[in-house]
CSV table of C-alpha atoms in Angstrom, one decimal:
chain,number,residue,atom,x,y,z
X,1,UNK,CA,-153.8,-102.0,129.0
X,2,UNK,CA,-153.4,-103.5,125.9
X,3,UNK,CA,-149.7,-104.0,126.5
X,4,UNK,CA,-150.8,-106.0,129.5
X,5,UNK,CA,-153.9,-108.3,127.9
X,6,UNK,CA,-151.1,-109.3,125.5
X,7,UNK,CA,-148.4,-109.8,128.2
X,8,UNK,CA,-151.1,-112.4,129.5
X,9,UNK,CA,-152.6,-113.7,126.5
X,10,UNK,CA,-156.0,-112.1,128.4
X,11,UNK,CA,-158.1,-111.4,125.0
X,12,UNK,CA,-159.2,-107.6,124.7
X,13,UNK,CA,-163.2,-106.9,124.1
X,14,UNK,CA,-163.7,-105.3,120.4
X,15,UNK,CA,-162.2,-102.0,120.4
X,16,UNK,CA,-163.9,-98.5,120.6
X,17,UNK,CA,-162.5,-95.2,119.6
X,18,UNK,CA,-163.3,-92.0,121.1
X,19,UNK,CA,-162.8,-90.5,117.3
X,20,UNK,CA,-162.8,-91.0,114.4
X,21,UNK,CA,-158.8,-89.8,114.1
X,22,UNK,CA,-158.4,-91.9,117.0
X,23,UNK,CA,-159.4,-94.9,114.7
X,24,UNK,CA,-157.2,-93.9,112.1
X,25,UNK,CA,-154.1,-94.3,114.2
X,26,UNK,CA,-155.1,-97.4,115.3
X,27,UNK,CA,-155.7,-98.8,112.0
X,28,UNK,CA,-152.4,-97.3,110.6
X,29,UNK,CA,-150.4,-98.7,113.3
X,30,UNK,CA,-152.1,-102.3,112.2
X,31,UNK,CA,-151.1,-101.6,109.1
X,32,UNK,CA,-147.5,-100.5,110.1
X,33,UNK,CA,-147.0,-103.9,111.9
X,34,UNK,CA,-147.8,-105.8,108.4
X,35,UNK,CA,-145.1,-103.5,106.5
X,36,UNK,CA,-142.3,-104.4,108.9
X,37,UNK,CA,-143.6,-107.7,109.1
X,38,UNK,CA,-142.8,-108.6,105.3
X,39,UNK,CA,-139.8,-106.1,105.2
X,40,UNK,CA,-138.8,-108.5,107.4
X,41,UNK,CA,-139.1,-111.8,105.5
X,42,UNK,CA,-137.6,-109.3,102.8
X,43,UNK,CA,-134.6,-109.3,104.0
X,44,UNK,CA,-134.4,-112.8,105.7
X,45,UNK,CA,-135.1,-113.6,102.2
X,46,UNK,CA,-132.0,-111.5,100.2
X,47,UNK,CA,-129.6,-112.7,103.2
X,48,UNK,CA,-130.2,-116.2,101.2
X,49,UNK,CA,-129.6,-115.2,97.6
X,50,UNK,CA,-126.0,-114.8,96.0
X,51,UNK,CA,-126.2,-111.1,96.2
X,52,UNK,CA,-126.6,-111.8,100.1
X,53,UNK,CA,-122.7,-113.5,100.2
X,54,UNK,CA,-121.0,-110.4,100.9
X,55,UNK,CA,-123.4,-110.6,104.3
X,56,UNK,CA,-123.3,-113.7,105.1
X,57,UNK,CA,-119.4,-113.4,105.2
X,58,UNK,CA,-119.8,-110.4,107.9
X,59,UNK,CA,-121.8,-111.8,110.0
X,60,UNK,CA,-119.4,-115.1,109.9
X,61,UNK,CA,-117.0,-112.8,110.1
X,62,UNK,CA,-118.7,-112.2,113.9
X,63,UNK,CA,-119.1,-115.1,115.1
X,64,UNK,CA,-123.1,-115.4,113.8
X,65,UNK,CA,-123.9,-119.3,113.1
X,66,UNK,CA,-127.1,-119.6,110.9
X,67,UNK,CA,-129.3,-120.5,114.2
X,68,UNK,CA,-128.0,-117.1,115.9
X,69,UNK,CA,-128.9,-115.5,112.7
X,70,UNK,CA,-132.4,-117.2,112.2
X,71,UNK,CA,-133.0,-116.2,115.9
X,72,UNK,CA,-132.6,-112.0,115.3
X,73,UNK,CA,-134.1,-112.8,112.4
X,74,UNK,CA,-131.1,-111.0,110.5
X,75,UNK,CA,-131.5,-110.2,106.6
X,76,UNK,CA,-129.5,-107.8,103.9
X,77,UNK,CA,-131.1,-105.0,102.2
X,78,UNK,CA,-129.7,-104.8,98.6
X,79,UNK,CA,-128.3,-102.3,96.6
X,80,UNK,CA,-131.1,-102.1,94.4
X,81,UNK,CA,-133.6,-98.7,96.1
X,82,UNK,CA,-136.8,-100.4,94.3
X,83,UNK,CA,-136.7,-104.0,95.2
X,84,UNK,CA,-138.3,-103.6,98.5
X,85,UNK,CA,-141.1,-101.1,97.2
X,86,UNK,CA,-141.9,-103.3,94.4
X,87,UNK,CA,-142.5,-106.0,97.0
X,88,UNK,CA,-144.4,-103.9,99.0
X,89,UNK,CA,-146.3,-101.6,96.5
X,90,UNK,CA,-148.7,-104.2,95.2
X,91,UNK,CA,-150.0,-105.1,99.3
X,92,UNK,CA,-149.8,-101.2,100.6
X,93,UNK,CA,-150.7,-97.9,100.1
X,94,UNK,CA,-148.2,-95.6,99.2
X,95,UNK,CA,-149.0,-93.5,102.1
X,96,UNK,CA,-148.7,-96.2,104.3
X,97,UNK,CA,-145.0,-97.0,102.8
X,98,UNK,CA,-144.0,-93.5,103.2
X,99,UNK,CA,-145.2,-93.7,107.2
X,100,UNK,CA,-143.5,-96.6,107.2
X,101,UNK,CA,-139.9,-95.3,108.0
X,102,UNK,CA,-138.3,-97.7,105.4
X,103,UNK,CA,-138.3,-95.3,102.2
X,104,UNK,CA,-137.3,-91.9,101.1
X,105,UNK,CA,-138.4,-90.3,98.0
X,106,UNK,CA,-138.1,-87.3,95.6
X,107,UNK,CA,-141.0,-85.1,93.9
X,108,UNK,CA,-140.3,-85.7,90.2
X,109,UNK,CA,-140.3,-82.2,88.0
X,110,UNK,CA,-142.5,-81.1,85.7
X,111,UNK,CA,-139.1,-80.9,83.6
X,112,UNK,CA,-137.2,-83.9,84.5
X,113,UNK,CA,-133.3,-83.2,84.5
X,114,UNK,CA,-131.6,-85.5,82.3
X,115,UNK,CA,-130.5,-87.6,85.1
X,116,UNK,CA,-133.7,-88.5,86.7
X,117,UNK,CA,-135.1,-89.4,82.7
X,118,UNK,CA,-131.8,-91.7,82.4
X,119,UNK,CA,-133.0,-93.2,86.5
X,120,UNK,CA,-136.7,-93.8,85.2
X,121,UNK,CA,-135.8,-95.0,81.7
X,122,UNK,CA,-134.4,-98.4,83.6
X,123,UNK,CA,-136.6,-101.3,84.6
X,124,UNK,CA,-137.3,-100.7,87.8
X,125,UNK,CA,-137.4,-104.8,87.9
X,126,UNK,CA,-133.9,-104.8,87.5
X,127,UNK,CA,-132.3,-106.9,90.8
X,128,UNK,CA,-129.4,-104.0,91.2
X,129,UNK,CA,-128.5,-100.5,90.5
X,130,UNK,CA,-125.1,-98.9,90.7
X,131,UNK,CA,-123.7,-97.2,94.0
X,132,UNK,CA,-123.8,-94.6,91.9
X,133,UNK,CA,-127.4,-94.5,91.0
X,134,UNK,CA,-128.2,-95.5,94.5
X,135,UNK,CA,-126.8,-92.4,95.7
X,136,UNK,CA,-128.1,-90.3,93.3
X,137,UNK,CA,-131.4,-91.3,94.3
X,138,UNK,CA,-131.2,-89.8,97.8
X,139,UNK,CA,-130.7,-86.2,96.4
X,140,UNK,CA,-133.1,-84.0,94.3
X,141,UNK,CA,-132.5,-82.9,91.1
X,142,UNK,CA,-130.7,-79.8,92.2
X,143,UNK,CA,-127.9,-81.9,94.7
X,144,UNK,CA,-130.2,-81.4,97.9
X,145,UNK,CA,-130.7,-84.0,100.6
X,146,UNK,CA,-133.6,-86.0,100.0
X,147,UNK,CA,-137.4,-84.3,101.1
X,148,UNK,CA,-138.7,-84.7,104.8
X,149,UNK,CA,-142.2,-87.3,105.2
X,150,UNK,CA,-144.9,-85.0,105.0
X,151,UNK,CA,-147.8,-85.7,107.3
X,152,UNK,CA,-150.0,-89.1,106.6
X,153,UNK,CA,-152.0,-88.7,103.4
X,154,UNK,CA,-150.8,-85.0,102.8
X,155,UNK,CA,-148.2,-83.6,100.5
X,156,UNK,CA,-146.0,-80.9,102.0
X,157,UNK,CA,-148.2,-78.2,100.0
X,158,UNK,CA,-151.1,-79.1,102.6
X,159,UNK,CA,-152.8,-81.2,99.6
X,160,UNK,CA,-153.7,-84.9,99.8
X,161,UNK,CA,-151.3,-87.3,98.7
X,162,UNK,CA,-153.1,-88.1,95.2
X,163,UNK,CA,-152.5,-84.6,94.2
X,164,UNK,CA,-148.8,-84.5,94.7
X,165,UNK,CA,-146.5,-84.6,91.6
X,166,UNK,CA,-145.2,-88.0,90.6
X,167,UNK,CA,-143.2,-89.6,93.7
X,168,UNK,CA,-139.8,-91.6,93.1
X,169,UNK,CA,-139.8,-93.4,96.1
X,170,UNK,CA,-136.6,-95.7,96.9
X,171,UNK,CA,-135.3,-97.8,99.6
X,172,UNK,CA,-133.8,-96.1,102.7
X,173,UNK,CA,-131.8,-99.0,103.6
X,174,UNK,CA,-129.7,-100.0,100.7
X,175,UNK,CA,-126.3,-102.6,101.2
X,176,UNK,CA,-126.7,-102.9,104.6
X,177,UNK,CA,-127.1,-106.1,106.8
X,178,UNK,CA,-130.6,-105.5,108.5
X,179,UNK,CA,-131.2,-106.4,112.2
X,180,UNK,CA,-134.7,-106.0,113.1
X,181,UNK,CA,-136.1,-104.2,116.1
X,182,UNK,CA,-139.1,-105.6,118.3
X,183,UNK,CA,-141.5,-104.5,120.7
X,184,UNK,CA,-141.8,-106.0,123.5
X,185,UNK,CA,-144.7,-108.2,122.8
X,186,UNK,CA,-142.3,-109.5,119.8
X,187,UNK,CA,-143.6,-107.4,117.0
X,188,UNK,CA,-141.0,-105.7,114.5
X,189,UNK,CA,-141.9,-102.5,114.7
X,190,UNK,CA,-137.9,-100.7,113.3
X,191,UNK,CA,-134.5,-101.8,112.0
X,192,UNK,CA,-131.2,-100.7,112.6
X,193,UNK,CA,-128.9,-101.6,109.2
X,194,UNK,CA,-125.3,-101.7,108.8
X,195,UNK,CA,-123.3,-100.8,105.9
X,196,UNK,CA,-121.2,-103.2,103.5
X,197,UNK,CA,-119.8,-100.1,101.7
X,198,UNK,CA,-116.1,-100.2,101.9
X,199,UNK,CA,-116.1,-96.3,102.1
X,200,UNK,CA,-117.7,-95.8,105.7
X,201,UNK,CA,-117.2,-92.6,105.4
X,202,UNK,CA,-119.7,-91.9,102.8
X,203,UNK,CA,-122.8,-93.1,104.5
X,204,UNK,CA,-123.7,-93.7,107.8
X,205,UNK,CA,-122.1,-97.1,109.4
X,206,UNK,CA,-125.6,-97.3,111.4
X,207,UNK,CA,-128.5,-96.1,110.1
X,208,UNK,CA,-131.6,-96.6,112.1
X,209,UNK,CA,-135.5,-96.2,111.3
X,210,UNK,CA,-136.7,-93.1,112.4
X,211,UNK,CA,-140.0,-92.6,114.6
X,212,UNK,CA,-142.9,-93.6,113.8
X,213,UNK,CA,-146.3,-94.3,114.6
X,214,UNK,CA,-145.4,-97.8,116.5
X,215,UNK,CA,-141.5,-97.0,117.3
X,216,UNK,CA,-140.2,-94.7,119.1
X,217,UNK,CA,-136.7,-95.5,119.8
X,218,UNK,CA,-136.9,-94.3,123.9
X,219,UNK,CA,-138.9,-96.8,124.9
X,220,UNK,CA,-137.3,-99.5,123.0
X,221,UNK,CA,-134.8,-102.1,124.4
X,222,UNK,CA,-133.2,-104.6,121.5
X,223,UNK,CA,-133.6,-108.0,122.6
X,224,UNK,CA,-136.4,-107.1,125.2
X,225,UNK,CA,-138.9,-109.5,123.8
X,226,UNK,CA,-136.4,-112.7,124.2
X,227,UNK,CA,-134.7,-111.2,127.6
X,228,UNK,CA,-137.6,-110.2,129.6
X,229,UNK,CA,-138.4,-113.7,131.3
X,230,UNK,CA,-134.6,-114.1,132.1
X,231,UNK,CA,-134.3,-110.5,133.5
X,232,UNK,CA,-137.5,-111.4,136.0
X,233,UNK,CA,-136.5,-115.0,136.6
X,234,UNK,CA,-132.8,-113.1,137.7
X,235,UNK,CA,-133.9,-109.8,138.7
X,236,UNK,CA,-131.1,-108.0,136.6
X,237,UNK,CA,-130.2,-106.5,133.5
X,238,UNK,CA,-127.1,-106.5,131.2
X,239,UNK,CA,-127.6,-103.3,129.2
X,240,UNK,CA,-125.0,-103.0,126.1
X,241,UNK,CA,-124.7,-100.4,123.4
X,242,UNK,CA,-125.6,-102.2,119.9
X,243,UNK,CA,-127.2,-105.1,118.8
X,244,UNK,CA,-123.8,-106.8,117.8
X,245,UNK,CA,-122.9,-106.4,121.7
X,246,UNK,CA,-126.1,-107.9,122.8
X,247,UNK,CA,-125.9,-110.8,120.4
X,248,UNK,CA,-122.6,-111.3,121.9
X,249,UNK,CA,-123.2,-111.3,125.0
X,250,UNK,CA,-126.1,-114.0,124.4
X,251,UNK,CA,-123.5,-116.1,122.6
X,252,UNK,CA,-121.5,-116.2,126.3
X,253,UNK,CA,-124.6,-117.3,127.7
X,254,UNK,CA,-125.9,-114.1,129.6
X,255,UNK,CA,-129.4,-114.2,128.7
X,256,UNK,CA,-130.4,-111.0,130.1
């Protein structure tokens, strides 16, 4: 229903919750629109600074003038893992960031490995961190992959979230040119980022946002919220594979 009222810009009475969990999610999916929404700008913003060149020059490299760019509202995620949760830190909870689907993190030690003391011991301020350091900061200190989200508010011990050991929490998107996904009421609600590493093969080319609370990536169609008057006014669809395809198809002039 609410889908709908939005659909028609038909305003929604005050909302009531059936419990008090019920009013939770709610609040956290709120709250999940905000993140996104200044990861976002984030990014928009880093496309625009030096350190944003090597992106620029890829998406030139594709045929992306700056009004095609301005339009997905395409940005770069740097190198650094802290820049984004610095930006975000001081507006968010931390359990909101780790529901967010944009960070991954680490339990630090009791007995910090020498590593992780070298990591910490550096300004977390600092506008960029090796490859190097990036990567060692998505496995623990014993070479495992980085830990799974535990439930909102909860540690994976079945303790709250202020009772967990310290939490080195980084970036999951790092080098990678950002296109943001919408709803289809025009929200970002996920991204999809591609790499600028010149070894593919040690990350992911794509790496997407996993599930959350407001995405869920089965009932999500790139490019929806710009398509959808175009696909009623026509009464067809173009479906493509990736958002590179779909921008190119919109640059031929098939709006749906």
């Amino acid at each position: 229903m609410r889908t709908v009222a939005q659909k028609l810009n038909i305003p929604l009475p005050k909302a009531s919750f059936s419990s008090p969990a019920e009013a939770k999610e709610a609040k956290l999916r709120t709250v999940l629109l905000d993140v996104h929404e200044r990861a976002c700008a984030f990014f928009q913003e880093c496309l625009r600074r030096p350190e944003g060149a090597r992106a620029r020059e890829y998406l030139a490299g594709r045929g992306l003038d700056e009004e095609t760019i301005r339009r997905f509202r395409i940005g770069f995620a740097p190198d650094s893992g802290f820049l984004l949760r610095d930006r975000l830190k001081g507006e968010f909870d931390e359990a909101v960031l780790r529901e967010s689907g944009l960070f991954s993190w680490k339990e630090a030690s009791s007995q910090p490995s020498a590593v992780s003391r070298q990591v910490n011991s550096k300004s977390l301020d600092s506008p960029r961190h090796s490859a190097n350091e990036a990567a060692e900061l998505a496995r623990d200190d014993n070479g495992g992959v980085e830990q799974q989200i535990p439930p909102f508010g909860r540690n994976d011990k079945g303790g709250s979230a202020e009772d967990s050991t310290a939490i080195n929490m980084y970036s999951k998107f790092r080098n990678r040119v950002m296109f943001p996904i919408a709803s289809e009421a025009g929200k970002v609600i996920a991204f999809t980022g591609r790499t600028l590493s010149t070894d593919e093969k040690a990350v992911p080319k794509y790496l997407n946002s996993p599930e959350t609370a407001i995405y869920s990536k089965s009932k999500v169609l790139f490019n929806l919220d710009h398509a959808k008057e175009a696909i009623r006014k026509l009464d067809y669809a173009i479906l493509v594979e990736g958002q590179m395809d779909c921008i190119s198809v919109l640059l031929r002039d098939f709006r749906t």
